[in-house]
Amino acid sequence: MNFKPVILSFSLALCSVALASCQTASTPKLAVAQPPPKAKNVILIIGDGMGISTITAARIFDGQSKGMSGEDNVLSFENFPNVSLVKTYNLDAQVADSAGTASAMNTGLKTQLNKISVQPDALFAGCAEGEGEPPTLIADLIEIAGMSTGIVSTARITHATPAAVYGHAFSRDWETDADMGEKGSSRGCTDLAAQLVRYDKGDGLDVVLGGGKRSFTPKEDDGGRREDGENLITAWNGKSDRHVFVKNAAELRALAPEAKQQVLGLFKDSHLSFETSRDNAKEPGLTELATFAVKNLAARDKGYFLMIESGRIDHAHHASNAFRALSETQELAGMVAAIDELTDDEDTLILVTADHSHVFTIAGYPVIGNPILGLVRSFDDDMNPQTLPYLDGDGKPYTTLGYQNGINPRAGDAALTDDEVKDEDFRQQSAVNRTEGETHGGEDVALFAKGPGSENVRGVIDQAKIFEIITSALGLTVNHDRNLP
């Protein structure tokens, strides 16, 4: 594989942790050199909100669904040989959001809460009236090097995590022109859906599959949200005779992945369905989308970078709904196994991580094999397993799984039953009442890796280093001062 050297420039900011002051540093040079690549392909898999407690509970959930006690089960990616802990904080927040964390992974530079791949000294970079240059993205480097890029998400494709692959925005909410308000429109900023379609590095994005059709179509169309009247799906199709759009499972399944078409697939107006309620005849699931993307990109034989997000783990947690959070994580693990089968450890680096955690807990001294979604059954004074639910100090049963904060504050109910708490719609109890929904957690997340370059996944690292791990594995050397306090 040949890599052409590229020189790019941008300004960095030297900022305090509290962002009380910023000053522009001298303009460094960002160089893409030509060291021998370790990997031909990189697949970055992000379980949105898949903290360590989620992985543990999903491991048990998955095992119990197979008739095991669950504790001794192993999820597919837990077999990967290299593991690291990852610090996730944003420049201005101890507990991060997906925009800042995804931006760190895609630029190698930490940024602030709710920002998409911009730096503190150039928050409107890329806008007509903005100042400074936006940070270079992994996708930019990949496309400039003549390789291929792909994005898969079960969330809207303009949502924070996928948007950070291709876009730059002051606010993660700028998914369509109707979302930007005076702050964005007065500066001539471009919304994220338009940025995706107009992305012009190399030959543009090659495969984009997910939800969020509403951001690409005008209000006059059923479900559309664009106020500028532009139909970005028509614009995508008009880019070349290789560009195609699909909107349902049948249309996707009619495509040959090996045909090397540049595919935009938007299968719902907003997020894709939870796996437990998805209609397979109409809507493809995460595994199908991911395997199509891998086959399409591999057929080009140029090397590729593919970001795959299981976005709805996060949404279930925000709703204090452990059942769906765990079933979405189970689906992610199955997808990882399928991707692993399709790829070669000799040339493909696979990374599995989370952007942040959630305030999700596993507690109560339940006996081994106790249903992970069930009521706690513990031990009597002689350490014999109990058959009846354990009662708390108020004489009420409680579940193994819970949330530190959320929409179902702990009032307790003496009538709680196992059938009730195992239902997929049950919302686990929380200690703190938060009517807006449960929040992210601030602890480190795990990073699992296999393939060439995975030896760099070790110890405790900052999230921004994932960018360096990826670019190094592909033989793309980027020299800049990382924006770390």
Coordinates of C-alpha atoms in Angstrom, one line a residue:
M1 CA 0.0 0.0 0.0
N2 CA 1.4 3.4 -0.9
F3 CA 0.8 6.4 1.3
K4 CA 1.3 9.9 -0.1
P5 CA 2.7 12.5 2.3
V6 CA 0.3 15.2 3.2
I7 CA 1.0 18.4 5.1
L8 CA -1.9 20.1 6.9
S9 CA -1.8 23.0 9.3
F10 CA -4.1 24.2 12.1
S11 CA -4.0 26.2 15.3
L12 CA -4.2 24.6 18.7
A13 CA -5.2 26.1 22.0
L14 CA -3.3 25.9 25.2
C15 CA -6.2 25.9 27.7
S16 CA -6.6 25.4 31.4
V17 CA -8.7 22.5 32.6
A18 CA -11.5 25.0 33.6
L19 CA -11.0 26.8 30.2
A20 CA -10.6 30.0 32.2
S21 CA -8.1 31.2 29.7
C22 CA -6.9 30.2 26.2
Q23 CA -4.1 31.4 24.0
T24 CA -3.3 30.3 20.5
A25 CA -0.1 28.3 20.2
S26 CA 2.3 28.7 17.3
T27 CA 0.9 26.8 14.3
P28 CA 2.3 23.3 14.3
K29 CA 2.5 21.1 11.3
L30 CA 0.5 18.0 10.9
A31 CA 2.4 15.5 8.8
V32 CA 1.2 12.3 7.3
A33 CA 4.4 10.3 6.7
Q34 CA 5.0 6.9 5.1
P35 CA 6.1 4.4 7.7
P36 CA 5.3 0.7 6.9
P37 CA 1.7 0.1 7.9
K38 CA 1.1 -2.6 10.5
A39 CA -2.6 -2.9 9.4
K40 CA -4.4 -2.7 6.2
N41 CA -7.8 -2.1 7.8
V42 CA -9.1 -0.7 11.1
I43 CA -12.5 -1.3 12.6
L44 CA -13.4 0.8 15.6
I45 CA -16.5 -0.6 17.4
I46 CA -18.1 1.7 20.0
G47 CA -20.8 0.5 22.4
D48 CA -22.3 3.9 23.3
G49 CA -22.6 3.9 27.1
M50 CA -21.1 0.4 27.4
G51 CA -19.3 0.8 30.7
I52 CA -17.7 -2.0 32.6
S53 CA -20.8 -2.7 34.7
T54 CA -22.8 -3.0 31.5
I55 CA -20.3 -5.5 30.1
T56 CA -20.4 -7.6 33.3
A57 CA -24.2 -7.6 33.4
A58 CA -24.4 -8.4 29.7
R59 CA -22.0 -11.3 30.1
I60 CA -24.3 -12.8 32.7
F61 CA -27.5 -11.9 30.7
D62 CA -26.0 -13.6 27.6
G63 CA -24.9 -16.7 29.5
Q64 CA -28.3 -17.1 31.2
S65 CA -30.1 -16.7 27.8
K66 CA -28.0 -19.8 26.8
G67 CA -29.0 -21.8 29.9
M68 CA -25.8 -21.1 31.9
S69 CA -25.5 -19.6 35.3
G70 CA -24.0 -16.7 33.4
E71 CA -21.1 -15.6 35.6
D72 CA -18.6 -17.9 33.7
N73 CA -19.8 -16.8 30.3
V74 CA -17.5 -14.8 27.9
L75 CA -18.6 -12.2 25.4
S76 CA -16.8 -12.4 22.0
F77 CA -14.6 -9.4 22.5
E78 CA -13.5 -10.4 26.0
N79 CA -11.3 -13.0 24.2
F80 CA -9.3 -10.3 22.6
P81 CA -5.7 -10.4 23.8
N82 CA -5.0 -6.8 24.5
V83 CA -7.0 -4.7 27.0
S84 CA -6.7 -1.2 28.4
L85 CA -8.6 1.2 30.6
V86 CA -9.6 4.5 29.0
K87 CA -10.1 7.9 30.6
T88 CA -13.1 9.6 29.1
Y89 CA -13.4 13.1 30.7
N90 CA -14.0 16.2 28.5
L91 CA -11.9 19.3 28.7
D92 CA -14.6 21.0 30.7
A93 CA -16.5 18.1 32.3
Q94 CA -15.6 15.3 34.7
V95 CA -18.4 13.2 33.2
A96 CA -18.3 13.2 29.4
D97 CA -20.9 13.2 26.7
S98 CA -20.7 11.3 23.4
A99 CA -19.7 14.4 21.3
G100 CA -16.6 15.2 23.2
T101 CA -15.5 11.5 23.6
A102 CA -16.1 10.6 19.9
S103 CA -14.2 13.8 18.9
A104 CA -11.2 12.7 21.0
M105 CA -11.1 9.3 19.2
N106 CA -11.5 10.8 15.8
T107 CA -9.1 13.8 16.1
G108 CA -6.6 12.8 18.8
L109 CA -7.6 16.1 20.6
K110 CA -9.8 16.4 23.7
T111 CA -12.5 18.9 23.5
Q112 CA -15.6 20.1 25.4
L113 CA -19.0 18.8 26.2
N114 CA -21.4 18.7 23.3
K115 CA -18.8 19.8 20.7
I116 CA -18.1 17.9 17.5
S117 CA -14.5 17.8 16.5
V118 CA -13.6 21.4 17.2
Q119 CA -11.1 23.0 19.5
P120 CA -11.6 25.7 22.2
D121 CA -9.9 28.4 20.2
A122 CA -11.9 27.7 17.1
L123 CA -15.3 26.6 18.1
F124 CA -16.8 27.7 14.8
A125 CA -14.0 26.4 12.6
G126 CA -15.4 25.4 9.2
C127 CA -18.1 28.0 9.2
A128 CA -18.1 30.9 6.7
E129 CA -17.7 33.4 9.5
G130 CA -15.6 31.1 11.7
E131 CA -12.0 31.4 12.6
G132 CA -9.3 28.8 12.6
E133 CA -9.1 25.4 11.0
P134 CA -11.0 22.3 12.3
P135 CA -8.9 19.4 13.5
T136 CA -8.0 16.7 11.0
L137 CA -10.1 13.6 11.3
I138 CA -9.1 10.0 10.9
A139 CA -11.5 9.8 7.9
D140 CA -9.6 12.8 6.3
L141 CA -6.3 10.9 6.6
I142 CA -7.8 7.7 5.3
E143 CA -9.4 9.3 2.3
I144 CA -6.4 11.4 1.4
A145 CA -4.3 8.2 1.5
G146 CA -6.6 6.7 -1.1
M147 CA -8.3 4.3 1.3
S148 CA -12.0 3.7 2.1
T149 CA -14.2 4.9 4.9
G150 CA -17.4 3.6 6.4
I151 CA -19.8 4.4 9.2
V152 CA -22.5 2.2 10.8
S153 CA -24.8 3.2 13.6
T154 CA -28.1 2.1 15.2
A155 CA -28.6 5.8 16.1
R156 CA -29.2 8.7 13.7
I157 CA -26.2 9.0 11.5
T158 CA -26.1 12.7 12.4
H159 CA -26.0 11.8 16.1
A160 CA -22.9 12.7 18.1
T161 CA -20.8 9.5 17.7
P162 CA -21.2 9.0 14.0
A163 CA -21.1 12.7 13.3
A164 CA -17.6 13.0 14.8
V165 CA -16.3 10.7 12.1
Y166 CA -17.0 13.2 9.3
G167 CA -18.2 16.5 10.8
H168 CA -17.3 19.6 12.8
A169 CA -19.9 21.6 14.8
F170 CA -20.1 24.0 17.8
S171 CA -23.1 21.9 18.9
R172 CA -23.9 18.2 18.5
D173 CA -27.6 19.3 18.1
W174 CA -26.9 20.8 14.7
E175 CA -28.0 17.7 12.9
T176 CA -30.1 19.6 10.3
D177 CA -30.4 23.3 9.2
A178 CA -33.5 23.6 11.4
D179 CA -31.4 22.9 14.5
M180 CA -28.8 25.6 14.2
G181 CA -30.6 28.7 15.2
E182 CA -29.2 32.2 15.1
K183 CA -25.8 31.2 16.5
G184 CA -25.1 28.8 13.6
S185 CA -26.9 30.4 10.8
S186 CA -25.5 33.9 11.4
R187 CA -22.0 32.5 11.0
G188 CA -22.8 30.5 7.9
C189 CA -22.3 27.1 9.5
T190 CA -23.3 23.9 7.8
D191 CA -25.4 21.3 9.5
L192 CA -24.1 17.8 10.0
A193 CA -26.4 16.1 7.5
A194 CA -25.1 18.5 4.8
Q195 CA -21.5 18.0 5.9
L196 CA -21.9 14.2 5.5
V197 CA -23.2 14.5 1.9
R198 CA -20.7 17.2 1.0
Y199 CA -17.7 15.5 2.6
D200 CA -15.1 15.9 -0.1
K201 CA -11.8 14.3 1.1
G202 CA -10.7 11.7 -1.4
D203 CA -13.8 10.2 -3.1
G204 CA -16.0 10.9 0.0
L205 CA -17.5 8.5 2.4
D206 CA -18.0 5.0 0.9
V207 CA -20.6 3.3 3.2
V208 CA -22.9 5.1 5.6
L209 CA -25.7 3.0 7.2
G210 CA -28.0 3.9 10.1
G211 CA -31.0 6.0 11.1
G212 CA -31.9 9.7 10.8
K213 CA -33.5 10.1 7.4
R214 CA -35.4 13.1 8.6
S215 CA -32.3 15.3 8.6
F216 CA -31.8 14.7 4.9
T217 CA -35.2 15.6 3.6
P218 CA -37.3 18.8 3.5
K219 CA -40.3 19.4 5.7
E220 CA -42.5 19.1 2.7
D221 CA -41.6 15.4 2.6
D222 CA -43.2 13.0 5.0
G223 CA -41.1 13.1 8.2
G224 CA -38.5 15.5 6.9
R225 CA -37.1 18.3 9.0
R226 CA -35.0 20.5 6.6
E227 CA -36.1 24.1 6.3
D228 CA -33.8 24.9 3.3
G229 CA -35.9 22.7 1.0
E230 CA -32.9 20.7 0.0
N231 CA -33.2 16.9 -0.5
L232 CA -29.8 15.6 0.5
I233 CA -30.7 12.1 -0.6
T234 CA -31.1 13.4 -4.1
A235 CA -27.8 15.2 -3.7
W236 CA -26.1 11.9 -2.6
N237 CA -27.5 10.0 -5.6
G238 CA -26.3 12.8 -7.9
K239 CA -22.6 12.6 -6.8
S240 CA -21.8 9.8 -9.2
D241 CA -23.4 6.8 -10.9
R242 CA -21.8 4.7 -8.1
H243 CA -23.7 6.5 -5.3
V244 CA -26.9 4.8 -4.2
F245 CA -29.5 5.2 -1.5
V246 CA -31.4 2.5 0.3
K247 CA -34.2 2.9 2.9
N248 CA -35.2 -0.6 4.0
A249 CA -34.0 -4.1 4.5
A250 CA -35.1 -5.3 1.1
E251 CA -33.3 -2.6 -0.8
L252 CA -30.1 -3.2 1.2
R253 CA -30.3 -7.0 0.6
A254 CA -30.7 -6.4 -3.1
L255 CA -27.3 -4.7 -3.3
A256 CA -24.2 -6.8 -3.9
P257 CA -21.6 -5.7 -1.3
E258 CA -18.8 -6.6 -3.7
A259 CA -20.1 -4.1 -6.3
K260 CA -18.2 -1.3 -4.6
Q261 CA -21.1 1.1 -4.7
Q262 CA -21.0 4.1 -2.3
V263 CA -24.0 3.4 -0.2
L264 CA -26.1 5.7 2.0
G265 CA -28.7 3.7 3.9
L266 CA -31.1 5.5 6.2
F267 CA -33.7 3.0 7.6
K268 CA -35.7 5.1 10.0
D269 CA -36.6 8.8 10.4
S270 CA -34.8 8.8 13.8
H271 CA -32.9 6.1 15.6
L272 CA -33.2 2.4 14.5
S273 CA -35.4 0.1 16.6
F274 CA -34.2 -1.7 19.6
E275 CA -33.1 -5.2 18.7
T276 CA -36.0 -6.7 20.7
S277 CA -38.6 -4.9 18.7
R278 CA -37.0 -4.7 15.3
D279 CA -39.0 -6.0 12.3
N280 CA -36.4 -8.0 10.4
A281 CA -38.4 -8.0 7.2
K282 CA -38.3 -4.2 7.1
E283 CA -35.3 -3.0 9.1
P284 CA -31.8 -4.5 9.1
G285 CA -30.1 -5.0 12.4
L286 CA -26.6 -4.1 13.7
T287 CA -24.9 -7.3 12.6
E288 CA -26.4 -7.2 9.1
L289 CA -25.4 -3.6 8.6
A290 CA -21.8 -4.2 9.9
T291 CA -21.2 -7.3 7.8
F292 CA -22.5 -5.5 4.7
A293 CA -20.1 -2.6 5.4
V294 CA -17.1 -4.9 5.9
K295 CA -17.8 -6.8 2.7
N296 CA -18.3 -3.6 0.7
L297 CA -15.1 -1.9 2.0
A298 CA -13.0 -5.1 1.7
A299 CA -14.0 -5.5 -1.9
R300 CA -12.3 -2.3 -2.8
D301 CA -9.0 -3.8 -1.6
K302 CA -7.5 -0.4 -0.7
G303 CA -7.6 -0.7 3.0
Y304 CA -10.3 1.0 5.1
F305 CA -11.4 2.5 8.3
L306 CA -14.9 1.6 9.6
M307 CA -16.6 2.9 12.7
I308 CA -19.5 0.9 14.0
E309 CA -21.6 2.2 16.8
S310 CA -24.2 0.4 18.9
G311 CA -26.0 3.6 19.8
R312 CA -29.0 2.3 21.6
I313 CA -27.3 0.8 24.6
D314 CA -27.0 4.4 25.8
H315 CA -30.7 5.2 25.1
A316 CA -31.9 2.2 27.1
H317 CA -29.7 3.3 30.0
H318 CA -31.0 6.8 29.9
A319 CA -34.5 5.3 30.3
S320 CA -33.3 3.2 33.3
N321 CA -34.2 0.1 31.2
A322 CA -31.6 -2.5 31.8
F323 CA -33.3 -5.2 29.7
R324 CA -32.8 -3.3 26.5
A325 CA -29.3 -2.0 27.4
L326 CA -28.2 -5.6 28.0
S327 CA -29.9 -7.1 24.9
E328 CA -28.3 -4.3 22.7
T329 CA -24.9 -5.2 24.2
Q330 CA -25.6 -8.9 23.5
E331 CA -26.3 -8.0 19.9
L332 CA -23.0 -6.0 19.8
A333 CA -21.1 -9.0 21.0
G334 CA -22.7 -11.1 18.3
M335 CA -21.8 -8.6 15.7
V336 CA -18.2 -8.5 16.9
A337 CA -18.0 -12.3 16.5
A338 CA -19.4 -12.0 12.9
I339 CA -16.9 -9.3 12.0
D340 CA -14.1 -11.3 13.5
E341 CA -15.0 -14.2 11.2
L342 CA -15.0 -12.0 8.1
T343 CA -11.6 -10.4 8.7
D344 CA -8.0 -11.6 9.0
D345 CA -6.0 -11.0 12.2
E346 CA -2.9 -10.5 10.0
D347 CA -4.1 -7.3 8.4
T348 CA -7.1 -6.0 10.4
L349 CA -7.0 -4.2 13.7
I350 CA -10.3 -4.5 15.6
L351 CA -10.9 -2.2 18.6
V352 CA -14.0 -2.5 20.9
T353 CA -14.6 0.2 23.4
A354 CA -17.2 2.6 24.8
D355 CA -17.4 6.4 24.6
H356 CA -18.4 6.7 28.3
S357 CA -20.1 4.7 31.0
H358 CA -23.5 5.1 32.9
V359 CA -24.5 5.2 36.6
F360 CA -25.5 1.5 36.3
T361 CA -24.8 -0.8 39.3
I362 CA -24.7 -4.5 40.1
A363 CA -25.2 -5.1 43.9
G364 CA -26.9 -6.8 46.7
Y365 CA -25.0 -10.1 47.3
P366 CA -27.2 -12.2 45.1
V367 CA -26.4 -16.0 45.0
I368 CA -24.5 -17.4 42.0
G369 CA -26.8 -17.9 39.0
N370 CA -29.5 -15.5 40.3
P371 CA -31.3 -14.0 37.3
I372 CA -29.4 -10.9 36.5
L373 CA -32.6 -9.0 35.8
G374 CA -34.4 -10.5 38.8
L375 CA -34.9 -9.8 42.5
V376 CA -32.0 -10.3 44.8
R377 CA -31.9 -13.7 46.5
S378 CA -29.1 -13.8 49.0
F379 CA -28.0 -16.0 52.0
D380 CA -29.4 -16.8 55.4
D381 CA -27.3 -16.4 58.6
D382 CA -25.7 -19.8 57.9
M383 CA -24.7 -18.8 54.4
N384 CA -27.3 -21.0 52.8
P385 CA -28.8 -19.7 49.6
Q386 CA -32.3 -18.3 50.1
T387 CA -35.3 -19.1 47.8
L388 CA -37.3 -16.0 48.7
P389 CA -36.3 -12.5 47.7
Y390 CA -34.1 -10.7 50.2
L391 CA -35.8 -7.7 51.9
D392 CA -34.1 -4.4 52.5
G393 CA -34.3 -2.4 55.7
D394 CA -37.8 -1.2 54.7
G395 CA -39.0 -4.8 54.3
K396 CA -39.1 -4.5 50.5
P397 CA -37.5 -6.6 47.7
Y398 CA -35.1 -5.1 45.3
T399 CA -33.3 -5.9 42.0
T400 CA -29.6 -6.7 41.5
L401 CA -29.4 -4.0 38.8
G402 CA -30.1 -0.4 39.6
Y403 CA -29.1 3.2 38.7
Q404 CA -27.6 5.9 40.9
N405 CA -30.0 8.4 39.3
G406 CA -32.9 8.1 36.9
I407 CA -36.6 8.4 36.2
N408 CA -37.8 5.7 38.6
P409 CA -36.7 6.9 42.1
R410 CA -36.6 4.2 44.8
A411 CA -40.0 4.2 46.5
G412 CA -40.1 0.4 46.6
D413 CA -43.0 -1.9 46.2
A414 CA -43.6 -4.9 48.4
A415 CA -45.5 -6.5 45.5
L416 CA -42.6 -6.5 43.1
T417 CA -42.3 -9.9 41.4
D418 CA -39.6 -11.6 39.3
D419 CA -41.9 -11.6 36.3
E420 CA -42.4 -7.8 36.6
V421 CA -38.8 -6.9 37.0
K422 CA -37.7 -9.2 34.1
D423 CA -40.1 -7.6 31.7
E424 CA -38.3 -5.7 28.8
D425 CA -40.2 -2.5 29.7
F426 CA -39.3 -2.5 33.4
R427 CA -37.4 0.5 34.6
Q428 CA -34.9 -0.2 37.3
Q429 CA -35.0 1.9 40.5
S430 CA -32.7 4.8 41.1
A431 CA -31.4 6.5 44.2
V432 CA -31.7 10.1 42.9
N433 CA -34.8 11.4 41.0
R434 CA -33.9 12.8 37.7
T435 CA -37.0 13.5 35.6
E436 CA -34.8 14.2 32.5
G437 CA -33.4 10.7 32.5
E438 CA -30.4 8.8 33.9
T439 CA -27.0 10.3 33.3
H440 CA -23.6 9.1 32.1
G441 CA -21.0 7.8 34.5
G442 CA -17.5 9.2 34.7
E443 CA -15.3 6.1 35.4
D444 CA -12.9 4.7 32.9
V445 CA -14.1 2.4 30.2
A446 CA -12.5 -0.7 28.7
L447 CA -10.8 -1.0 25.3
F448 CA -10.3 -4.5 23.8
A449 CA -8.1 -5.0 20.8
K450 CA -6.7 -7.7 18.4
G451 CA -4.8 -7.6 15.2
P452 CA -1.8 -5.5 14.0
G453 CA -1.2 -2.5 16.3
S454 CA -3.2 -4.0 19.1
E455 CA 0.0 -4.3 21.2
N456 CA -0.3 -0.5 21.9
V457 CA -3.6 -1.1 23.8
R458 CA -2.3 -1.5 27.3
G459 CA -2.3 0.3 30.7
V460 CA -4.4 3.3 31.4
I461 CA -4.6 5.7 28.5
D462 CA -6.4 8.8 27.5
Q463 CA -9.2 8.5 25.0
A464 CA -7.4 10.7 22.6
K465 CA -4.7 8.1 22.3
I466 CA -7.1 5.8 20.4
F467 CA -6.6 8.1 17.4
E468 CA -2.8 7.6 17.7
I469 CA -3.2 3.8 18.0
I470 CA -5.3 3.8 14.8
T471 CA -3.1 6.1 12.7
S472 CA 0.0 4.3 13.8
A473 CA -1.4 0.9 12.9
L474 CA -2.2 2.2 9.4
G475 CA 1.2 3.8 9.0
L476 CA -0.2 7.4 9.2
T477 CA 2.0 9.4 11.5
V478 CA 0.4 12.6 12.8
N479 CA 2.5 15.1 14.6
H480 CA 0.6 17.6 16.8
D481 CA 0.5 18.7 20.4
R482 CA -2.5 16.9 21.9
N483 CA -4.8 19.2 23.8
L484 CA -4.5 17.7 27.2
P485 CA -4.4 19.7 30.5

